[in-house]
């Protein structure tokens, strides 16, 4: 068993596991599937248990049958060990005596997605929402890539395949029932003829064929189909037709109006096809946005530059530099250039774990597609649908607080009509064709203007020297200046001197003062710190003790106890 994929190339990409067809593990569009039959069997048996413990005895039986080799326990341990490596970090195989349990952590399983979509289809069918039922069940059936459990041993296939095939047939019959209710009988006749031929004793399929034939004006053929089914049931199973088949037969004989095709709804009750809502996800513009005139002009120009094509604009800068505010402000100024709407996603996620493109694509597609449209299972399929939907539209896409290029790529439109703005703390130089716009800290005049605008011009004018000290103490960082100004606005009885005293107090941590509601300089810095690999975190902590803004490479190497080239990379 081997993998032909460098794990570093797919870090953060969701693992896709398939059993509805050839059993396999896929990541970033490439296969990690074990070659041998027995490891595939162990994998499939654990997956089909639905998170329950599978005993060693059960795994031995479905893998080797009733005559396992003397080394069976060692071989089983080896297969599980290799599968763990292939599945990590998307799934984990845990030892629970007397067996193993497979838990999906960040992986997708086509069988689980089939069950989910089929359940939605059955619910819609019960609620007589036939269009939604047909769509959900069609998408569920599309997950089958051939006969299920391809490549496993006959021992497992003999046990599990009938259950999977029955679930597929039930979903197929449900989809046909929905399509019949929608009046698609003419298109269904040829499909049902083939299905009845392949499954002659499935009475529901034959009843559906009789209904479709009757509605298509072929009453004699419908009755002949009933007689043919009655003979087959008697000869092969020794039974008479069930009430379901007999009821359709009697309805045809009596010309039951309930069996006719659904009539068109009267005009006053016709259900109109709803248009998808024009997405408008962009956050509101910052009312007291201050400064950044050159950068705002540059970004606004790039958004309307027809020569730019589909290349994204990457706005980079330190934590708290105001990247998000600039992106939103520029987008708001150019709304008329994007008549088909705006998409926005904060990709930061929770500390130490950025948002998955798989989930972001779901939000975007739900806002772009018609309500009730079932969504594909994999990232690749969702990306293709996303780009197809945007192909003829002009949409602004803002991807805020992106982690890396790999997170962004699936979210880029394929056509040049839309524009993308990405905000990030590092340059995405590996992102093909990206335009870079780097955001530094405020100019002193900009920082003082924001302080005056939020805290009050009179208070700043009364203590100009203290105002200078405050913005310098904030490092001219826009987020820090805004927090200080906001705290002063909330405490109108404070002077600027009082704020300065609190920031200069040696017994208090300055970052404790740089927090206001959900604006928190420490939290913003912490997210960046947690993104660093362990070696870089160590370097940051050690180098910060030098208390100098510029550190030569040779000194860095000494502090980190390494060579200069490695120190520069860190």
Coordinates of C-alpha atoms in Angstrom, one line a residue, residues 20-565:
X20 CA -19.9 4.3 -3.5
X21 CA -17.8 2.9 -6.4
X22 CA -14.1 2.0 -6.2
X23 CA -13.1 2.3 -2.5
X24 CA -10.6 5.1 -2.2
X25 CA -9.1 8.1 -0.4
X26 CA -8.6 11.3 -2.3
X27 CA -7.1 14.7 -1.5
X28 CA -6.6 17.7 -3.7
X29 CA -7.9 15.7 -6.6
X30 CA -5.2 13.0 -6.3
X31 CA -5.6 9.5 -5.0
X32 CA -4.1 8.1 -1.8
X33 CA -5.9 4.8 -2.3
X34 CA -4.2 1.6 -1.0
X35 CA -3.5 -0.7 -3.9
X36 CA -4.2 -4.0 -2.2
X37 CA -7.6 -5.5 -1.8
X38 CA -7.3 -6.3 2.0
X39 CA -6.4 -2.8 3.2
X40 CA -9.3 -1.4 1.2
X41 CA -11.6 -4.0 2.9
X42 CA -10.4 -2.9 6.4
X43 CA -11.0 0.7 5.4
X44 CA -14.5 0.1 4.0
X45 CA -15.6 -2.1 7.0
X46 CA -14.6 0.7 9.4
X47 CA -16.3 3.3 7.3
X48 CA -19.6 1.4 7.0
X49 CA -19.8 0.9 10.7
X50 CA -20.8 4.6 11.1
X51 CA -18.4 5.4 14.0
X52 CA -19.1 2.2 15.9
X53 CA -16.4 -0.2 17.1
X54 CA -15.7 -3.1 14.6
X55 CA -14.2 -6.1 16.4
X56 CA -11.0 -7.7 15.4
X57 CA -13.0 -10.9 14.7
X58 CA -15.3 -9.1 12.3
X59 CA -12.4 -7.4 10.5
X60 CA -10.6 -10.8 10.2
X61 CA -13.8 -12.4 8.8
X62 CA -14.6 -9.8 6.1
X63 CA -11.0 -9.6 5.1
X64 CA -9.7 -13.2 5.1
X65 CA -12.9 -15.2 5.4
X66 CA -13.0 -18.3 7.6
X67 CA -9.4 -19.3 7.0
X68 CA -7.2 -16.4 8.0
X69 CA -3.4 -16.9 8.0
X70 CA -1.3 -17.4 11.1
X71 CA 0.0 -13.8 10.9
X72 CA -3.5 -12.3 10.7
X73 CA -3.2 -10.1 13.8
X74 CA 0.1 -8.6 12.6
X75 CA -1.2 -8.0 9.1
X76 CA -4.3 -6.3 10.5
X77 CA -2.2 -4.1 12.7
X78 CA 0.0 -3.1 9.7
X79 CA -3.0 -2.3 7.6
X80 CA -4.5 -0.1 10.3
X81 CA -1.2 1.7 10.9
X82 CA -0.9 2.5 7.2
X83 CA -4.5 3.6 6.9
X84 CA -4.0 6.0 9.8
X85 CA -1.2 7.8 8.0
X86 CA -3.2 8.1 4.8
X87 CA -6.3 9.4 6.5
X88 CA -4.6 11.9 8.8
X89 CA -5.7 14.6 9.6
X90 CA -9.1 14.0 8.0
X91 CA -10.0 10.9 10.0
X92 CA -8.6 8.9 12.9
X93 CA -8.7 5.2 13.6
X94 CA -8.9 4.6 17.3
X95 CA -8.2 1.4 19.2
X96 CA -11.2 0.3 21.3
X97 CA -10.7 -3.3 22.5
X98 CA -11.7 -5.7 21.1
X99 CA -11.5 -3.7 17.8
X100 CA -11.2 -0.4 16.1
X101 CA -13.3 2.7 15.5
X102 CA -13.0 5.2 12.6
X103 CA -13.9 8.8 13.4
X104 CA -14.2 11.4 10.7
X105 CA -12.6 14.7 11.9
X106 CA -12.2 16.8 8.8
X107 CA -13.0 14.4 6.0
X108 CA -16.0 13.8 3.8
X109 CA -17.5 10.3 3.1
X110 CA -19.7 9.9 0.0
X111 CA -21.9 7.3 1.8
X112 CA -22.7 9.8 4.6
X113 CA -23.4 12.5 2.1
X114 CA -25.7 10.2 0.2
X115 CA -27.6 9.4 3.3
X116 CA -27.9 13.1 4.1
X117 CA -29.2 14.1 0.7
X118 CA -31.5 11.1 0.4
X119 CA -33.0 12.0 3.8
X120 CA -33.6 15.5 2.5
X121 CA -35.2 14.1 -0.6
X122 CA -37.6 11.8 1.4
X123 CA -38.6 14.7 3.7
X124 CA -39.4 16.8 0.7
X125 CA -41.3 14.0 -0.9
X126 CA -43.5 13.6 2.2
X127 CA -44.1 17.4 2.2
X128 CA -45.1 17.2 -1.5
X129 CA -42.2 19.5 -2.5
X130 CA -41.5 17.4 -5.5
X131 CA -39.0 19.6 -7.3
X132 CA -36.8 19.8 -4.2
X133 CA -37.2 16.0 -3.7
X134 CA -36.1 15.3 -7.3
X135 CA -33.1 17.6 -7.0
X136 CA -31.9 16.2 -3.7
X137 CA -32.3 12.5 -4.7
X138 CA -30.7 13.2 -8.2
X139 CA -27.7 14.7 -6.5
X140 CA -27.5 11.8 -4.0
X141 CA -27.6 9.2 -6.8
X142 CA -24.8 11.1 -8.7
X143 CA -22.4 10.2 -5.9
X144 CA -22.4 6.6 -7.1
X145 CA -19.4 6.1 -9.4
X146 CA -20.2 2.5 -10.3
X147 CA -21.0 -0.6 -8.2
X148 CA -20.3 0.2 -4.6
X149 CA -17.3 -1.3 -2.7
X150 CA -15.2 -1.8 -5.7
X151 CA -11.9 -3.4 -4.9
X152 CA -12.8 -5.1 -1.6
X153 CA -12.9 -8.8 -0.8
X154 CA -15.9 -10.9 -1.7
X155 CA -16.4 -11.6 2.0
X156 CA -17.2 -7.9 2.7
X157 CA -19.1 -7.4 -0.5
X158 CA -21.4 -10.3 0.2
X159 CA -22.3 -8.9 3.6
X160 CA -22.6 -5.1 2.8
X161 CA -23.3 -4.7 -0.8
X162 CA -27.0 -5.8 -0.7
X163 CA -27.7 -3.1 2.0
X164 CA -26.0 -0.4 -0.1
X165 CA -27.7 -1.4 -3.3
X166 CA -31.1 -1.4 -1.6
X167 CA -30.5 2.2 -0.4
X168 CA -29.6 3.2 -4.0
X169 CA -32.7 1.6 -5.4
X170 CA -35.0 3.2 -2.8
X171 CA -33.5 6.6 -3.6
X172 CA -34.0 5.9 -7.3
X173 CA -37.6 4.9 -6.8
X174 CA -38.2 8.1 -4.7
X175 CA -36.7 10.3 -7.4
X176 CA -38.9 8.7 -10.1
X177 CA -42.0 9.2 -7.8
X178 CA -41.1 12.9 -7.5
X179 CA -40.6 13.2 -11.3
X180 CA -44.0 11.5 -11.9
X181 CA -45.6 14.0 -9.6
X182 CA -44.0 16.8 -11.6
X183 CA -45.6 15.4 -14.8
X184 CA -42.4 14.0 -16.4
X185 CA -44.0 10.7 -17.4
X186 CA -43.0 10.9 -21.1
X187 CA -39.3 11.2 -20.3
X188 CA -39.5 8.4 -17.7
X189 CA -40.9 5.6 -19.8
X190 CA -37.7 4.6 -21.5
X191 CA -35.7 4.8 -18.2
X192 CA -38.3 2.7 -16.4
X193 CA -38.4 0.1 -19.2
X194 CA -34.7 -0.6 -18.7
X195 CA -35.0 -0.6 -14.9
X196 CA -37.9 -3.1 -14.9
X197 CA -35.9 -5.3 -17.2
X198 CA -32.9 -5.2 -14.8
X199 CA -35.0 -5.6 -11.7
X200 CA -38.1 -7.6 -12.7
X201 CA -39.4 -8.4 -9.2
X202 CA -39.3 -4.8 -7.9
X203 CA -43.0 -4.1 -7.9
X204 CA -42.8 -0.4 -7.2
X205 CA -40.7 0.1 -10.3
X206 CA -43.2 -1.8 -12.4
X207 CA -46.1 0.2 -10.8
X208 CA -44.3 3.4 -11.7
X209 CA -43.8 2.1 -15.3
X210 CA -47.5 1.3 -15.6
X211 CA -48.4 4.8 -14.3
X212 CA -46.0 6.5 -16.8
X213 CA -47.4 4.4 -19.7
X214 CA -51.0 5.2 -18.8
X215 CA -50.3 8.9 -18.5
X216 CA -48.5 8.8 -21.9
X217 CA -51.7 7.5 -23.5
X218 CA -50.5 3.8 -23.6
X219 CA -53.2 2.1 -21.5
X220 CA -52.9 -1.3 -23.3
X221 CA -49.1 -1.3 -22.7
X222 CA -49.7 -0.5 -19.1
X223 CA -52.1 -3.4 -18.6
X224 CA -49.7 -5.8 -20.5
X225 CA -47.0 -4.7 -18.1
X226 CA -49.1 -5.8 -15.2
X227 CA -49.8 -9.2 -16.7
X228 CA -46.1 -9.7 -17.4
X229 CA -45.2 -8.8 -13.8
X230 CA -47.8 -11.2 -12.4
X231 CA -46.3 -14.1 -14.4
X232 CA -42.7 -13.3 -13.3
X233 CA -43.7 -13.1 -9.6
X234 CA -45.5 -16.4 -9.8
X235 CA -42.8 -18.2 -11.6
X236 CA -39.8 -16.8 -9.8
X237 CA -41.1 -16.3 -6.3
X238 CA -44.4 -18.2 -6.2
X239 CA -46.4 -15.1 -5.0
X240 CA -49.2 -12.9 -6.3
X241 CA -48.8 -9.2 -7.0
X242 CA -48.8 -6.9 -3.9
X243 CA -51.6 -4.4 -3.2
X244 CA -49.4 -1.6 -4.6
X245 CA -49.3 -3.2 -8.0
X246 CA -52.9 -4.3 -7.9
X247 CA -54.1 -0.8 -6.9
X248 CA -52.5 0.7 -10.0
X249 CA -54.0 -2.0 -12.1
X250 CA -57.5 -1.4 -10.8
X251 CA -57.1 2.3 -11.2
X252 CA -56.2 1.9 -14.8
X253 CA -59.2 -0.4 -15.4
X254 CA -61.6 2.1 -13.7
X255 CA -60.1 5.2 -15.3
X256 CA -59.4 6.6 -11.8
X257 CA -58.8 10.4 -12.2
X258 CA -56.2 10.2 -9.4
X259 CA -53.9 8.3 -11.7
X260 CA -53.9 11.0 -14.4
X261 CA -51.0 13.4 -14.8
X262 CA -51.0 16.4 -12.4
X263 CA -52.9 19.2 -14.0
X264 CA -51.3 22.7 -14.4
X265 CA -52.0 24.9 -11.4
X266 CA -54.5 27.7 -12.0
X267 CA -52.8 31.0 -12.7
X268 CA -53.7 32.5 -9.3
X269 CA -52.0 29.6 -7.4
X270 CA -49.2 28.8 -9.8
X271 CA -45.9 28.7 -7.8
X272 CA -43.5 31.2 -9.4
X273 CA -39.9 30.2 -9.7
X274 CA -38.0 32.3 -7.2
X275 CA -35.0 34.1 -8.4
X276 CA -31.9 33.8 -6.1
X277 CA -31.4 36.8 -3.9
X278 CA -28.7 39.2 -5.2
X279 CA -25.9 38.7 -2.7
X280 CA -24.9 41.8 -0.7
X281 CA -22.6 40.4 1.9
X282 CA -20.2 43.3 2.1
X283 CA -20.1 44.7 5.7
X284 CA -21.2 48.4 6.1
X285 CA -18.6 51.0 5.4
X286 CA -16.8 52.6 8.3
X287 CA -18.5 55.9 9.0
X288 CA -15.4 57.5 10.4
X289 CA -12.9 56.0 8.0
X290 CA -9.9 58.3 8.1
X291 CA -6.8 58.7 6.0
X292 CA -5.5 56.2 3.5
X293 CA -6.4 58.4 0.5
X294 CA -3.5 57.1 -1.8
X295 CA -4.2 53.5 -0.9
X296 CA -8.0 53.9 -1.3
X297 CA -7.5 55.5 -4.7
X298 CA -5.1 52.8 -5.8
X299 CA -7.4 49.9 -4.7
X300 CA -10.5 51.6 -6.2
X301 CA -8.7 51.9 -9.5
X302 CA -7.6 48.3 -9.5
X303 CA -11.2 47.2 -9.0
X304 CA -12.3 49.0 -12.1
X305 CA -9.2 48.2 -14.2
X306 CA -10.5 46.1 -17.1
X307 CA -6.9 45.2 -18.0
X308 CA -6.5 43.4 -14.7
X309 CA -8.6 40.3 -15.7
X310 CA -9.4 37.9 -12.9
X311 CA -6.2 38.5 -11.0
X312 CA -6.9 39.2 -7.3
X313 CA -5.7 42.2 -5.4
X314 CA -3.9 41.2 -2.2
X315 CA -3.9 43.9 0.5
X316 CA -1.2 43.0 3.1
X317 CA -0.1 44.5 6.3
X318 CA 0.4 43.9 10.0
X319 CA -2.3 43.0 12.5
X320 CA -4.5 46.0 13.1
X321 CA -3.2 48.0 10.1
X322 CA -6.8 48.5 8.7
X323 CA -6.7 46.1 5.8
X324 CA -10.3 45.0 6.2
X325 CA -11.6 48.5 6.5
X326 CA -9.8 49.6 3.4
X327 CA -11.1 46.6 1.4
X328 CA -14.7 47.3 2.5
X329 CA -14.4 51.1 1.9
X330 CA -13.0 50.6 -1.6
X331 CA -15.7 48.0 -2.4
X332 CA -18.5 50.3 -1.2
X333 CA -17.2 53.1 -3.4
X334 CA -17.3 50.9 -6.5
X335 CA -20.6 49.1 -5.9
X336 CA -22.0 50.3 -9.3
X337 CA -19.2 48.4 -11.0
X338 CA -20.6 45.1 -9.7
X339 CA -24.3 44.9 -10.6
X340 CA -24.6 41.2 -9.7
X341 CA -23.7 41.7 -6.0
X342 CA -20.9 41.2 -3.5
X343 CA -19.6 38.1 -1.7
X344 CA -17.7 38.4 1.5
X345 CA -16.1 35.9 3.9
X346 CA -13.9 36.3 6.9
X347 CA -11.5 33.4 6.5
X348 CA -9.8 33.8 9.9
X349 CA -12.0 31.2 11.6
X350 CA -11.2 30.2 15.2
X351 CA -7.7 30.7 16.7
X352 CA -5.3 28.2 15.2
X353 CA -7.8 27.0 12.6
X354 CA -8.8 29.0 9.5
X355 CA -12.1 28.5 7.6
X356 CA -12.3 25.6 5.2
X357 CA -12.9 26.7 1.5
X358 CA -15.4 23.8 1.4
X359 CA -17.7 25.6 3.8
X360 CA -17.1 29.1 2.3
X361 CA -18.1 27.8 -1.1
X362 CA -21.4 26.4 0.5
X363 CA -22.3 29.9 1.8
X364 CA -21.4 31.6 -1.6
X365 CA -23.3 29.0 -3.7
X366 CA -26.4 29.2 -1.4
X367 CA -26.5 33.0 -2.1
X368 CA -25.9 32.6 -5.8
X369 CA -28.0 29.6 -6.8
X370 CA -31.8 29.1 -6.8
X371 CA -33.2 28.2 -3.4
X372 CA -33.2 24.5 -2.8
X373 CA -30.4 23.8 -5.3
X374 CA -28.4 20.8 -3.9
X375 CA -24.7 21.4 -3.7
X376 CA -21.9 19.1 -4.7
X377 CA -19.9 17.1 -2.2
X378 CA -16.3 17.9 -2.9
X379 CA -14.3 21.1 -3.0
X380 CA -13.3 20.6 -6.6
X381 CA -17.0 20.1 -7.7
X382 CA -18.1 23.1 -5.7
X383 CA -15.4 25.3 -7.2
X384 CA -16.4 24.3 -10.7
X385 CA -20.1 25.1 -10.0
X386 CA -19.1 28.4 -8.3
X387 CA -17.0 29.5 -11.3
X388 CA -19.8 28.4 -13.7
X389 CA -22.3 30.5 -11.9
X390 CA -20.1 33.5 -11.9
X391 CA -19.0 33.1 -15.5
X392 CA -21.6 35.6 -16.9
X393 CA -21.8 37.9 -13.8
X394 CA -19.9 40.9 -12.4
X395 CA -19.5 40.3 -8.7
X396 CA -17.1 41.7 -6.1
X397 CA -15.5 39.0 -3.9
X398 CA -13.8 40.1 -0.7
X399 CA -11.8 37.3 1.1
X400 CA -10.8 38.8 4.4
X401 CA -8.1 37.6 6.8
X402 CA -6.9 34.9 4.5
X403 CA -4.4 32.3 5.8
X404 CA -2.5 31.2 2.7
X405 CA -2.8 30.8 -1.1
X406 CA -4.2 27.3 -0.8
X407 CA -7.2 28.6 1.1
X408 CA -7.9 31.3 -1.5
X409 CA -7.5 29.4 -4.8
X410 CA -10.8 27.5 -4.7
X411 CA -12.6 30.8 -4.1
X412 CA -11.3 32.7 -7.1
X413 CA -13.8 33.1 -10.0
X414 CA -12.6 31.8 -13.3
X415 CA -13.9 34.6 -15.5
X416 CA -12.6 38.2 -15.7
X417 CA -15.9 39.9 -15.1
X418 CA -15.7 39.6 -11.3
X419 CA -13.0 41.1 -9.1
X420 CA -11.4 39.7 -5.9
X421 CA -9.8 41.5 -3.0
X422 CA -7.8 39.4 -0.5
X423 CA -6.6 40.8 2.8
X424 CA -3.8 38.9 4.5
X425 CA -0.9 39.5 6.9
X426 CA 1.7 38.2 4.5
X427 CA 2.3 38.6 0.7
X428 CA 0.8 35.8 -1.3
X429 CA 3.5 35.7 -3.9
X430 CA 2.6 32.2 -5.0
X431 CA -0.9 33.4 -6.1
X432 CA -0.6 33.7 -9.9
X433 CA -1.0 37.2 -11.3
X434 CA -1.9 38.8 -7.9
X435 CA -1.6 42.6 -7.5
X436 CA 0.1 43.6 -4.2
X437 CA -1.0 46.6 -2.1
X438 CA 1.0 46.8 1.1
X439 CA -0.5 48.8 4.0
X440 CA 1.8 50.3 6.5
X441 CA 0.9 52.0 9.9
X442 CA -0.7 55.4 9.9
X443 CA 1.1 58.6 9.0
X444 CA 1.3 60.8 12.2
X445 CA -1.3 63.2 10.7
X446 CA -3.7 60.3 9.9
X447 CA -3.4 58.9 13.4
X448 CA -4.1 62.4 15.0
X449 CA -7.0 62.9 12.6
X450 CA -8.6 59.7 13.7
X451 CA -8.0 60.5 17.4
X452 CA -9.7 63.9 16.9
X453 CA -12.6 62.5 14.9
X454 CA -13.5 59.9 17.5
X455 CA -12.4 61.4 20.8
X456 CA -13.2 65.0 19.9
X457 CA -11.2 67.7 18.2
X458 CA -11.4 70.1 21.2
X459 CA -9.8 67.6 23.6
X460 CA -6.9 66.9 21.1
X461 CA -6.4 70.6 20.5
X462 CA -6.2 71.2 24.2
X463 CA -3.4 68.7 24.7
X464 CA -1.5 68.5 21.4
X465 CA 1.8 67.2 23.0
X466 CA -0.1 64.4 24.8
X467 CA -2.0 63.5 21.7
X468 CA 1.3 63.1 19.9
X469 CA 2.6 60.9 22.7
X470 CA -0.5 58.7 22.6
X471 CA -0.4 57.9 18.9
X472 CA 3.3 57.2 19.2
X473 CA 2.6 54.9 22.1
X474 CA 0.1 53.1 19.9
X475 CA 2.9 52.6 17.3
X476 CA 0.7 54.6 14.8
X477 CA -1.2 51.3 14.4
X478 CA -4.8 52.1 13.3
X479 CA -6.5 49.5 15.5
X480 CA -4.6 50.7 18.6
X481 CA -5.4 54.4 17.8
X482 CA -9.0 53.6 17.3
X483 CA -9.2 51.8 20.7
X484 CA -7.6 54.7 22.5
X485 CA -9.9 57.2 20.8
X486 CA -12.9 55.0 21.5
X487 CA -12.1 54.7 25.2
X488 CA -11.7 58.5 25.4
X489 CA -15.1 58.9 23.7
X490 CA -16.6 56.6 26.2
X491 CA -15.1 58.6 29.1
X492 CA -15.8 62.2 28.3
X493 CA -14.5 63.2 31.8
X494 CA -11.1 61.8 31.1
X495 CA -8.3 64.1 29.8
X496 CA -5.8 62.8 27.3
X497 CA -3.3 63.0 30.1
X498 CA -5.3 60.4 32.1
X499 CA -5.3 58.0 29.2
X500 CA -1.6 58.6 28.8
X501 CA -1.0 57.9 32.5
X502 CA -2.8 54.5 32.2
X503 CA -0.7 53.5 29.1
X504 CA 2.5 54.6 30.9
X505 CA 1.7 52.9 34.2
X506 CA 4.5 50.4 34.9
X507 CA 2.2 48.2 37.0
X508 CA -0.3 47.8 34.2
X509 CA 0.2 46.0 30.9
X510 CA -0.3 48.4 28.0
X511 CA -2.2 45.8 26.0
X512 CA -4.8 45.6 28.8
X513 CA -5.6 49.2 28.0
X514 CA -5.8 48.6 24.2
X515 CA -9.1 46.8 24.4
X516 CA -12.6 48.1 23.7
X517 CA -15.6 45.8 23.2
X518 CA -14.7 43.5 20.4
X519 CA -11.7 45.6 19.4
X520 CA -8.7 44.0 21.0
X521 CA -5.1 44.6 20.0
X522 CA -3.9 41.6 22.0
X523 CA -6.4 39.2 20.3
X524 CA -5.4 40.5 16.9
X525 CA -1.7 39.9 17.6
X526 CA -2.4 36.5 19.1
X527 CA -4.1 35.3 16.0
X528 CA -1.0 36.1 14.0
X529 CA 1.3 34.5 16.6
X530 CA -0.7 31.3 16.6
X531 CA -0.3 31.0 12.9
X532 CA 3.5 30.8 13.2
X533 CA 5.3 27.5 13.2
X534 CA 6.9 26.5 16.5
X535 CA 10.4 27.6 15.4
X536 CA 9.2 31.0 14.4
X537 CA 7.3 31.5 17.7
X538 CA 10.5 30.8 19.6
X539 CA 12.4 33.2 17.4
X540 CA 9.9 36.0 18.0
X541 CA 10.0 35.6 21.7
X542 CA 13.8 35.5 21.9
X543 CA 14.4 38.4 19.4
X544 CA 11.8 40.6 21.2
X545 CA 14.1 40.6 24.3
X546 CA 16.8 42.5 22.3
X547 CA 14.6 45.6 22.3
X548 CA 15.8 46.9 19.0
X549 CA 13.8 47.4 15.8
X550 CA 16.5 46.2 13.5
X551 CA 18.3 42.9 14.0
X552 CA 21.1 41.8 11.6
X553 CA 21.0 38.2 10.3
X554 CA 24.3 37.2 12.0
X555 CA 22.8 38.3 15.4
X556 CA 19.6 36.4 14.7
X557 CA 21.7 33.3 14.0
X558 CA 23.5 33.7 17.3
X559 CA 20.2 34.1 19.2
X560 CA 18.6 31.1 17.5
X561 CA 21.8 29.0 17.6
X562 CA 21.7 28.3 13.9
X563 CA 23.4 29.4 10.6
X564 CA 22.6 32.7 8.9
X565 CA 20.6 31.2 6.0

